[in-house]
Amino acid sequence: MMMKMKMKRSAHTPHPFTHEVNVTAAQRIQGIILGVVLFPVRITLATLFFLLMWPIARLRLAGLSEAERAEPVRGWRRWLFHHIMLFLSRAVFFSVGFLWIRVKGRQAGLKEAPVLVVAPHSGFLDMLVVCATGLPMVVSRSENCRLPVIGALLEFNQSVLVSRKDPESRKKCVSQICERVTSDGRWPQMLMFPEGTTTNGQALIKFKPGAFLAGVPVQPVLLHYPGEPDTVRWTWKGLTWLGTLWHTTSQIYTSVTVEFLPVYTPSQEEKQNPDLYAENVQKLMAKALRVPATDYVMEGRFPVKKLGNLSLPLEPPAQETLKLLREHGLTDAHVETVMNDVLDSCPSGQSTTVTADHLTTLLGLKDRRTAVKICSLYSKDDTVDLRQVCLSVSAVSGFRSLESLIHTAFTWYDTDQDGLLSAGDLSGLMGALVGVPQYEVAEMYTALTTRGRPTEASLQDLLKTHPVYGKVLSEYLHSSRLADGNHNGIPNGKTNGNNNGIYNGHGASSRTSD
């Protein structure tokens, strides 16, 4: 009974990565009329204030050596330029419609809470929180330093910079964060968005541990946008950044409340386990927001939920593939025939990457555009691995039994053809089965090898009986089948849910998380 209740709650968890602005006809007409007048005026004013910030940002550190720039700014450079920049920052957001910022609670002092953790993260307009918090330090992608104005502002802020592509840069970022937040007040407060990417605010996604690694007290900060229509969200699917800006500036004003919660002091156990610390703060903030705390994350290009170390897509590419094929007029019987032909004929142990043109012919499509869309669901270019398409589509559609699919997948991904899986083989196999890459399978591979040699029989047993990984079959693949043609991107076919800023909890995001 408890398991059923748990599954039911999961089925009703809102999808946090999509957002559409729902407006009535009257609101749409009002928005068009106001937008024609307000949009150009507000963008012009915001741009002027933004450009004024550029030289002032450069002046703050002008003439300092590299060693001096690595230390916190003190004296006249701080009090003079800090207050000017704070005024101009507020002017930018005032210009785009945030006429006032309502503040609830009290911001903790630097020594009380060296870190401010802000959620939910809704979009680039969330950066108005720096005005309400006194321009604390932030974390940003190092690539942003090359952007006009933005680079100067990051320099002014003495931001911690990280390159997501460089493991050494990430290690240095962690070291800098820990050094600054444990400096006993020598460095200013640090502000972080621990979700690491933007959402629609209907649920809190899994917090990244960056803000909690040092084990120091943090102050949770909530962002509320109570106005209707809700125009500020910029998520994985929904409004573009320009659409967000248009809709927001077309309002007479946009309401926002910054709420400071009491400081959260970690226990000894939380200090030693940053993931536990992050999870507990997430739950506390979710309770205050009255939304679910989820284990959803944005991984690469895909929103996923975590199952152990596996990443299960909230919107499986296989479901979208079936939807596209049905919209194109292909019957399930035709698709099943094609899938079975490929499953029976693909060579074992070899990659079967095909182009969109080949896929068009193989599926019997009338135009190439559908094939290109299918390729884009699985890769960044107009090619796709047939094994991944066929296994994932067959898994969610029920064209073949899961036991048969696991047998086929094992044969394909057993690269040495020795009847045993390596960790790399398991990564490819599970990625093909669920439709998105699996980067972390060490935990699953350990669970597999503790049952003996990593054979097909051991894998079948693991996926049928393991308390965690058994859910891949029992809850995810079975529940996501499209026998009724329903498609909404949530396992079990239900959802309550109806795009990123420069800064986040550990690296930066541009509609994708670190």
Coordinates of C-alpha atoms in Angstrom, one line a residue:
M1 CA 0.0 0.0 0.0
M2 CA 2.8 2.4 0.9
M3 CA 4.5 1.7 -2.5
K4 CA 1.2 2.5 -4.3
M5 CA 0.8 5.7 -2.4
K6 CA 4.4 6.7 -3.2
M7 CA 3.8 6.0 -6.9
K8 CA 0.6 8.0 -6.9
R9 CA 2.4 11.0 -5.4
S10 CA 5.2 10.8 -8.0
A11 CA 2.6 10.6 -10.8
H12 CA 1.1 13.9 -9.7
T13 CA 4.3 15.8 -9.3
P14 CA 4.2 18.9 -11.6
H15 CA 6.6 19.1 -14.5
P16 CA 9.0 21.9 -13.5
F17 CA 10.7 22.5 -16.8
T18 CA 7.9 23.8 -19.0
H19 CA 6.0 27.1 -18.9
E20 CA 3.5 28.9 -21.0
V21 CA 1.9 32.3 -20.4
N22 CA -1.8 31.8 -20.3
V23 CA -3.7 35.0 -21.0
T24 CA -7.3 35.8 -21.8
A25 CA -8.2 37.6 -25.1
A26 CA -8.6 40.8 -23.1
Q27 CA -5.2 40.4 -21.5
R28 CA -3.7 39.7 -24.9
I29 CA -5.1 42.8 -26.5
Q30 CA -4.0 44.9 -23.4
G31 CA -0.5 43.4 -23.6
I32 CA -0.2 44.3 -27.3
I33 CA -1.3 47.9 -26.8
L34 CA 0.8 48.4 -23.7
G35 CA 3.8 46.5 -25.2
V36 CA 3.9 48.7 -28.3
V37 CA 4.4 51.7 -26.0
L38 CA 6.2 50.3 -23.0
F39 CA 8.6 47.7 -24.5
P40 CA 10.7 50.1 -26.5
V41 CA 10.8 52.8 -23.8
R42 CA 11.6 50.3 -21.0
I43 CA 14.3 48.4 -23.0
T44 CA 15.9 51.7 -24.0
L45 CA 16.0 52.9 -20.4
A46 CA 17.3 49.6 -19.1
T47 CA 20.0 49.5 -21.8
L48 CA 21.2 53.0 -20.9
F49 CA 21.5 52.2 -17.2
F50 CA 23.1 48.9 -18.1
L51 CA 25.7 50.6 -20.2
L52 CA 26.4 53.1 -17.5
M53 CA 27.4 50.2 -15.3
W54 CA 30.1 49.2 -17.7
P55 CA 32.7 51.9 -17.1
I56 CA 32.0 52.1 -13.3
A57 CA 32.5 48.3 -13.1
R58 CA 35.9 48.7 -14.8
L59 CA 36.9 51.6 -12.6
R60 CA 36.5 49.7 -9.3
L61 CA 39.5 47.4 -10.0
A62 CA 41.4 49.8 -12.3
G63 CA 45.1 50.0 -11.4
L64 CA 45.1 46.9 -9.1
S65 CA 47.6 44.1 -9.7
E66 CA 46.5 40.5 -10.1
A67 CA 47.4 39.7 -6.5
E68 CA 45.3 42.7 -5.3
R69 CA 42.4 41.7 -7.5
A70 CA 42.4 38.2 -5.8
E71 CA 41.7 39.9 -2.5
P72 CA 38.4 41.4 -1.4
V73 CA 38.0 45.1 -2.4
R74 CA 38.3 47.4 0.6
G75 CA 38.2 51.1 1.4
W76 CA 37.0 53.8 -0.9
R77 CA 36.8 51.5 -3.9
R78 CA 34.2 49.5 -2.1
W79 CA 31.9 52.1 -0.5
L80 CA 32.0 54.5 -3.5
F81 CA 31.5 52.2 -6.4
H82 CA 29.3 49.7 -4.5
H83 CA 26.6 52.2 -3.8
I84 CA 26.6 53.6 -7.4
M85 CA 26.4 50.1 -8.8
L86 CA 23.6 49.2 -6.4
F87 CA 21.6 52.2 -7.5
L88 CA 22.1 51.5 -11.2
S89 CA 21.2 47.8 -10.8
R90 CA 18.0 48.8 -9.1
A91 CA 17.4 51.3 -11.9
V92 CA 17.7 48.6 -14.6
F93 CA 15.0 46.4 -12.9
F94 CA 12.8 49.5 -12.2
S95 CA 13.0 50.3 -15.9
V96 CA 11.6 46.9 -17.0
G97 CA 8.6 47.1 -14.6
F98 CA 9.7 46.0 -11.2
L99 CA 8.6 49.3 -9.6
W100 CA 9.2 48.0 -6.1
I101 CA 10.6 44.9 -4.5
R102 CA 8.7 43.7 -1.4
V103 CA 10.9 42.2 1.3
K104 CA 9.7 39.8 4.0
G105 CA 11.9 38.8 6.9
R106 CA 15.4 39.9 7.8
Q107 CA 18.6 39.4 5.8
A108 CA 21.1 37.7 8.1
G109 CA 24.5 39.3 8.6
L110 CA 27.6 38.0 6.9
K111 CA 28.9 36.1 10.0
E112 CA 25.4 34.7 10.7
A113 CA 25.1 33.2 7.2
P114 CA 28.0 33.5 4.7
V115 CA 25.8 32.0 2.0
L116 CA 22.4 33.0 0.6
V117 CA 20.6 30.2 -1.3
V118 CA 17.8 31.5 -3.5
A119 CA 14.9 29.4 -5.0
P120 CA 13.0 28.9 -7.1
H121 CA 15.2 30.0 -10.0
S122 CA 12.8 31.2 -12.7
G123 CA 14.9 33.1 -15.3
F124 CA 17.4 35.9 -15.9
L125 CA 15.1 38.4 -14.2
D126 CA 15.8 36.7 -10.9
M127 CA 19.0 38.6 -10.7
L128 CA 16.9 41.5 -9.2
V129 CA 17.5 39.6 -6.0
V130 CA 21.0 41.0 -5.9
C131 CA 19.5 44.5 -5.4
A132 CA 17.5 43.3 -2.4
T133 CA 20.5 41.6 -0.9
G134 CA 23.2 44.3 -1.4
L135 CA 25.1 42.9 -4.4
P136 CA 26.6 39.7 -2.9
M137 CA 29.2 37.7 -4.7
V138 CA 27.9 35.1 -7.3
V139 CA 29.2 32.1 -9.2
S140 CA 29.2 32.2 -13.0
R141 CA 30.5 30.4 -16.0
S142 CA 34.0 31.6 -17.1
E143 CA 32.7 32.0 -20.6
N144 CA 30.5 34.9 -19.5
C145 CA 33.6 37.0 -18.9
R146 CA 33.9 37.4 -22.7
L147 CA 30.4 39.0 -23.0
P148 CA 30.2 42.8 -23.3
V149 CA 29.1 44.5 -20.0
I150 CA 28.5 41.1 -18.3
G151 CA 32.2 40.4 -18.1
A152 CA 32.8 43.8 -16.5
L153 CA 30.0 43.2 -14.0
L154 CA 31.5 39.8 -13.0
E155 CA 34.8 41.4 -12.5
F156 CA 33.3 44.1 -10.4
N157 CA 31.5 41.5 -8.3
Q158 CA 34.7 39.5 -7.9
S159 CA 32.6 36.5 -8.9
V160 CA 33.8 32.9 -8.6
L161 CA 34.3 31.6 -12.2
V162 CA 34.0 28.0 -13.4
S163 CA 34.3 26.3 -16.7
R164 CA 31.9 23.4 -16.9
K165 CA 34.1 21.6 -19.5
D166 CA 37.2 21.7 -17.3
P167 CA 37.3 19.4 -14.3
E168 CA 40.3 21.3 -12.9
S169 CA 38.3 24.5 -13.1
R170 CA 35.4 22.9 -11.2
K171 CA 37.8 21.8 -8.4
K172 CA 39.3 25.3 -8.2
C173 CA 35.7 26.8 -8.1
V174 CA 34.9 24.5 -5.1
S175 CA 38.1 25.5 -3.4
Q176 CA 37.4 29.2 -3.9
I177 CA 33.8 28.9 -2.6
C178 CA 34.9 27.1 0.5
E179 CA 37.8 29.6 1.1
R180 CA 35.5 32.7 0.7
V181 CA 32.6 31.5 2.8
T182 CA 34.9 30.3 5.6
S183 CA 36.9 33.6 5.7
D184 CA 35.2 34.8 8.9
G185 CA 33.8 37.9 7.2
R186 CA 36.8 38.9 5.1
W187 CA 34.8 38.3 1.9
P188 CA 31.2 39.5 1.3
Q189 CA 28.2 37.2 1.4
M190 CA 27.8 34.8 -1.5
L191 CA 24.5 34.3 -3.3
M192 CA 23.7 31.0 -5.1
F193 CA 20.9 29.4 -7.0
P194 CA 21.3 25.8 -5.9
E195 CA 18.8 24.4 -8.5
G196 CA 21.4 25.2 -11.1
T197 CA 18.8 25.9 -13.9
T198 CA 15.4 27.6 -14.2
T199 CA 12.0 26.1 -13.6
N200 CA 8.4 27.1 -13.6
G201 CA 8.3 27.3 -9.8
Q202 CA 5.7 24.5 -9.3
A203 CA 8.3 22.2 -7.7
L204 CA 11.9 22.6 -6.4
I205 CA 14.3 20.4 -8.3
K206 CA 17.3 18.7 -6.7
F207 CA 19.7 21.2 -5.2
K208 CA 23.4 21.1 -6.3
P209 CA 25.8 20.7 -3.4
G210 CA 28.0 23.8 -4.3
A211 CA 26.4 26.1 -1.7
F212 CA 26.7 23.5 1.0
L213 CA 30.2 22.1 0.6
A214 CA 31.8 24.3 3.2
G215 CA 29.3 23.2 5.9
V216 CA 28.6 26.8 7.0
P217 CA 25.2 28.2 7.9
V218 CA 23.1 29.4 5.0
Q219 CA 20.1 31.6 4.7
P220 CA 17.3 30.4 2.5
V221 CA 15.8 33.1 0.3
L222 CA 12.5 32.6 -1.5
L223 CA 11.4 34.5 -4.7
H224 CA 7.7 35.0 -5.2
Y225 CA 6.1 36.3 -8.4
P226 CA 2.4 36.6 -7.4
G227 CA 1.2 38.6 -10.4
E228 CA -1.0 37.2 -13.2
P229 CA -0.2 36.4 -15.9
D230 CA 3.1 34.9 -14.8
T231 CA 5.5 36.2 -17.4
V232 CA 9.0 35.9 -15.8
R233 CA 9.6 32.1 -16.2
W234 CA 12.1 31.1 -18.8
T235 CA 12.3 27.3 -18.8
W236 CA 13.4 24.4 -20.9
K237 CA 10.2 24.5 -22.9
G238 CA 8.0 27.6 -23.2
L239 CA 8.7 31.2 -23.8
T240 CA 12.0 32.4 -25.4
W241 CA 14.1 34.9 -23.5
L242 CA 12.7 37.6 -25.8
G243 CA 9.2 36.5 -25.2
T244 CA 9.7 36.6 -21.5
L245 CA 11.1 40.2 -21.8
W246 CA 8.2 41.3 -24.1
H247 CA 5.5 39.9 -21.8
T248 CA 7.1 41.3 -18.7
T249 CA 7.7 44.8 -20.0
S250 CA 4.2 44.9 -21.4
Q251 CA 2.7 44.8 -17.9
I252 CA 2.1 48.0 -16.1
Y253 CA 4.3 46.6 -13.3
T254 CA 5.5 43.2 -12.2
S255 CA 5.2 42.1 -8.6
V256 CA 8.0 40.3 -6.7
T257 CA 8.6 39.4 -3.1
V258 CA 11.9 38.5 -1.7
E259 CA 11.4 36.4 1.5
F260 CA 14.3 35.8 3.9
L261 CA 13.8 32.6 6.0
P262 CA 15.6 31.9 9.3
V263 CA 19.3 30.9 9.0
Y264 CA 19.8 27.2 8.6
T265 CA 22.7 25.9 10.7
P266 CA 23.8 22.4 9.6
S267 CA 24.2 19.5 12.0
Q268 CA 27.5 17.7 12.2
E269 CA 26.1 15.0 9.9
E270 CA 25.1 17.6 7.3
K271 CA 28.5 19.2 7.5
Q272 CA 30.1 15.9 6.6
N273 CA 27.5 15.1 3.9
P274 CA 26.8 18.1 1.6
D275 CA 24.2 16.2 -0.4
L276 CA 22.2 15.6 2.8
Y277 CA 22.6 19.2 3.8
A278 CA 21.4 20.3 0.3
E279 CA 18.4 17.9 0.4
N280 CA 17.3 19.1 3.9
V281 CA 17.4 22.8 2.9
Q282 CA 15.5 22.0 -0.3
K283 CA 12.8 20.3 1.7
L284 CA 12.6 23.2 4.1
M285 CA 12.3 25.7 1.2
A286 CA 9.8 23.6 -0.6
K287 CA 7.6 23.4 2.5
A288 CA 7.7 27.2 2.8
L289 CA 6.7 27.5 -0.8
R290 CA 4.1 24.8 -0.5
V291 CA 5.5 22.9 -3.5
P292 CA 7.0 19.4 -3.9
A293 CA 10.7 18.8 -3.3
T294 CA 11.8 16.6 -6.2
D295 CA 14.9 14.7 -7.4
Y296 CA 14.5 16.2 -10.9
V297 CA 17.6 17.7 -12.5
M298 CA 18.5 19.1 -15.9
E299 CA 21.3 16.8 -17.2
G300 CA 22.8 17.9 -20.5
R301 CA 19.9 18.7 -22.8
F302 CA 17.3 16.6 -20.9
P303 CA 15.2 17.1 -17.8
V304 CA 15.5 13.9 -15.8
K305 CA 14.6 12.3 -12.5
K306 CA 17.2 10.3 -10.6
L307 CA 16.8 6.6 -9.9
G308 CA 19.9 5.7 -8.0
N309 CA 22.6 7.0 -10.3
L310 CA 20.4 6.5 -13.4
S311 CA 18.8 9.4 -15.2
L312 CA 15.3 8.8 -16.4
P313 CA 13.9 11.5 -18.8
L314 CA 10.7 13.3 -17.8
E315 CA 9.9 13.5 -21.5
P316 CA 11.3 10.3 -23.0
P317 CA 12.5 10.8 -26.5
A318 CA 10.8 7.5 -27.4
Q319 CA 7.4 9.0 -26.5
E320 CA 8.0 12.1 -28.6
T321 CA 9.2 9.8 -31.5
L322 CA 6.0 7.8 -31.4
K323 CA 3.9 11.0 -31.3
L324 CA 5.7 12.4 -34.3
L325 CA 5.3 9.2 -36.3
R326 CA 1.6 9.0 -35.4
E327 CA 1.1 12.6 -36.4
H328 CA 2.8 11.8 -39.7
G329 CA 0.2 9.1 -40.3
L330 CA 2.2 6.0 -39.6
T331 CA 0.2 3.2 -37.8
D332 CA 1.5 1.4 -34.8
A333 CA 1.6 -1.8 -36.8
H334 CA 3.9 -0.2 -39.4
V335 CA 6.2 1.3 -36.7
E336 CA 6.3 -2.1 -34.9
T337 CA 7.3 -3.9 -38.1
V338 CA 10.1 -1.4 -38.7
M339 CA 11.4 -1.7 -35.2
N340 CA 11.3 -5.4 -35.2
D341 CA 13.1 -5.6 -38.5
V342 CA 15.9 -3.4 -37.1
L343 CA 16.1 -5.3 -33.9
D344 CA 16.5 -8.5 -35.8
S345 CA 19.0 -7.3 -38.3
C346 CA 21.3 -4.8 -36.5
P347 CA 24.9 -6.3 -36.2
S348 CA 26.0 -7.0 -32.7
G349 CA 28.8 -5.0 -31.1
Q350 CA 28.8 -2.3 -33.8
S351 CA 27.5 1.2 -33.9
T352 CA 24.6 1.8 -36.3
T353 CA 24.5 5.5 -36.6
V354 CA 22.4 6.7 -39.6
T355 CA 21.6 10.0 -41.1
A356 CA 18.2 11.7 -41.2
D357 CA 17.9 10.8 -44.9
H358 CA 18.4 7.1 -44.1
L359 CA 15.9 7.3 -41.3
T360 CA 13.4 8.9 -43.6
T361 CA 13.6 6.0 -46.0
L362 CA 13.7 3.3 -43.2
L363 CA 10.6 4.6 -41.6
G364 CA 8.7 5.3 -44.8
L365 CA 8.3 9.0 -44.1
K366 CA 7.1 11.4 -46.7
D367 CA 9.4 14.3 -45.7
R368 CA 12.8 14.6 -44.1
R369 CA 11.7 17.1 -41.4
T370 CA 10.1 14.5 -39.2
A371 CA 13.3 12.4 -39.3
V372 CA 15.4 15.5 -38.4
K373 CA 13.1 16.1 -35.4
I374 CA 13.6 12.5 -34.3
C375 CA 17.3 12.8 -34.6
S376 CA 17.3 16.0 -32.5
L377 CA 15.6 14.1 -29.7
Y378 CA 18.6 11.8 -29.4
S379 CA 21.6 13.8 -30.6
K380 CA 22.8 17.3 -31.5
D381 CA 23.0 16.7 -35.2
D382 CA 21.1 15.1 -38.0
T383 CA 22.3 11.6 -37.2
V384 CA 21.0 9.0 -34.7
D385 CA 22.0 5.5 -33.5
L386 CA 19.3 3.1 -34.6
R387 CA 19.9 0.9 -31.6
Q388 CA 18.9 3.7 -29.3
V389 CA 15.8 4.6 -31.2
C390 CA 14.6 1.0 -31.6
L391 CA 15.3 -0.1 -28.1
S392 CA 13.7 3.0 -26.4
V393 CA 10.7 3.1 -28.7
S394 CA 10.1 -0.6 -28.3
A395 CA 10.5 -0.4 -24.5
V396 CA 7.8 2.3 -24.1
S397 CA 5.4 1.0 -26.7
G398 CA 5.3 -2.7 -25.7
F399 CA 6.2 -3.9 -29.2
R400 CA 8.4 -6.6 -27.6
S401 CA 8.6 -8.0 -24.1
L402 CA 11.2 -6.3 -21.9
E403 CA 13.0 -9.6 -21.4
S404 CA 13.4 -9.9 -25.2
L405 CA 14.6 -6.3 -25.4
I406 CA 17.2 -6.7 -22.6
H407 CA 18.5 -9.8 -24.4
T408 CA 18.9 -7.8 -27.6
A409 CA 20.4 -4.9 -25.8
F410 CA 22.9 -7.1 -24.0
T411 CA 24.0 -8.7 -27.3
W412 CA 24.5 -5.3 -28.9
Y413 CA 26.4 -3.6 -26.1
D414 CA 28.5 -6.6 -25.0
T415 CA 31.4 -5.0 -27.0
D416 CA 33.9 -7.9 -26.3
Q417 CA 31.3 -10.5 -27.1
D418 CA 32.4 -12.4 -24.0
G419 CA 29.0 -12.7 -22.4
L420 CA 30.0 -10.1 -19.7
L421 CA 29.3 -6.4 -19.4
S422 CA 31.8 -3.8 -18.5
A423 CA 30.8 -0.5 -16.8
G424 CA 31.0 1.2 -20.2
D425 CA 28.8 -1.5 -21.8
L426 CA 26.2 -1.0 -19.1
S427 CA 26.3 2.8 -19.6
G428 CA 25.5 2.3 -23.3
L429 CA 22.9 -0.3 -22.8
M430 CA 20.9 1.6 -20.2
G431 CA 21.2 4.8 -22.2
A432 CA 19.7 3.1 -25.2
L433 CA 17.0 1.5 -23.2
V434 CA 15.7 4.7 -21.6
G435 CA 16.6 7.0 -24.5
V436 CA 19.1 9.4 -22.8
P437 CA 22.8 9.0 -22.1
Q438 CA 23.8 7.5 -18.7
Y439 CA 27.0 9.1 -17.4
E440 CA 27.1 7.6 -13.9
V441 CA 26.4 3.9 -13.7
A442 CA 29.1 3.0 -11.1
E443 CA 26.5 2.4 -8.4
M444 CA 24.4 0.2 -10.7
Y445 CA 27.4 -1.7 -11.9
T446 CA 28.5 -2.4 -8.4
A447 CA 24.9 -3.7 -7.6
L448 CA 25.2 -5.9 -10.7
T449 CA 28.6 -7.4 -9.9
T450 CA 27.6 -8.1 -6.3
R451 CA 25.2 -10.7 -7.8
G452 CA 28.1 -12.5 -9.4
R453 CA 29.5 -12.1 -12.9
P454 CA 27.9 -9.3 -15.0
T455 CA 26.1 -11.7 -17.3
E456 CA 22.7 -11.3 -19.1
A457 CA 21.0 -13.4 -16.4
S458 CA 22.5 -11.2 -13.7
L459 CA 21.2 -8.1 -15.5
Q460 CA 17.7 -9.5 -15.9
D461 CA 17.7 -10.4 -12.2
L462 CA 18.9 -7.0 -11.2
L463 CA 16.2 -5.2 -13.2
K464 CA 13.5 -7.4 -11.9
T465 CA 14.3 -7.7 -8.2
H466 CA 16.6 -4.9 -7.1
P467 CA 14.8 -2.4 -4.8
V468 CA 16.0 0.6 -6.7
Y469 CA 16.9 -0.5 -10.2
G470 CA 13.9 -2.8 -10.4
K471 CA 11.8 0.3 -10.8
V472 CA 13.2 0.9 -14.3
L473 CA 10.9 -1.9 -15.4
S474 CA 8.1 -1.8 -12.9
E475 CA 7.5 2.0 -12.8
Y476 CA 9.3 3.7 -15.6
L477 CA 9.2 1.6 -18.8
H478 CA 5.9 0.0 -18.2
S479 CA 4.2 3.1 -17.0
S480 CA 5.4 5.3 -19.9
R481 CA 3.9 3.1 -22.6
L482 CA 1.7 5.0 -25.1
A483 CA -1.0 2.4 -25.7
D484 CA -3.6 5.2 -25.4
G485 CA -1.6 7.6 -27.5
N486 CA -1.4 10.0 -24.5
H487 CA 1.7 12.2 -24.3
N488 CA 2.4 14.7 -21.7
G489 CA 6.0 14.0 -20.6
I490 CA 5.3 12.6 -17.2
P491 CA 5.6 8.9 -16.2
N492 CA 2.2 7.4 -15.5
G493 CA 0.7 10.0 -17.9
K494 CA -0.3 12.7 -15.3
T495 CA 0.9 16.2 -14.6
N496 CA -0.3 19.2 -12.7
G497 CA 2.0 21.5 -14.7
N498 CA 0.7 23.7 -17.3
N499 CA 13.6 30.2 -20.3
N500 CA 18.2 31.0 -17.7
G501 CA 20.1 33.3 -15.7
I502 CA 23.8 33.8 -15.7
Y503 CA 24.3 32.6 -12.2
N504 CA 23.5 29.4 -10.3
G505 CA 24.5 27.2 -7.4
H506 CA 27.7 25.6 -8.9
G507 CA 28.4 26.8 -12.4
A508 CA 26.0 28.5 -14.7
S509 CA 23.1 27.7 -16.9
S510 CA 21.7 28.6 -20.2
R511 CA 18.5 26.5 -20.1
T512 CA 20.7 23.6 -19.1
S513 CA 22.3 22.8 -15.8
D514 CA 25.9 22.2 -15.0

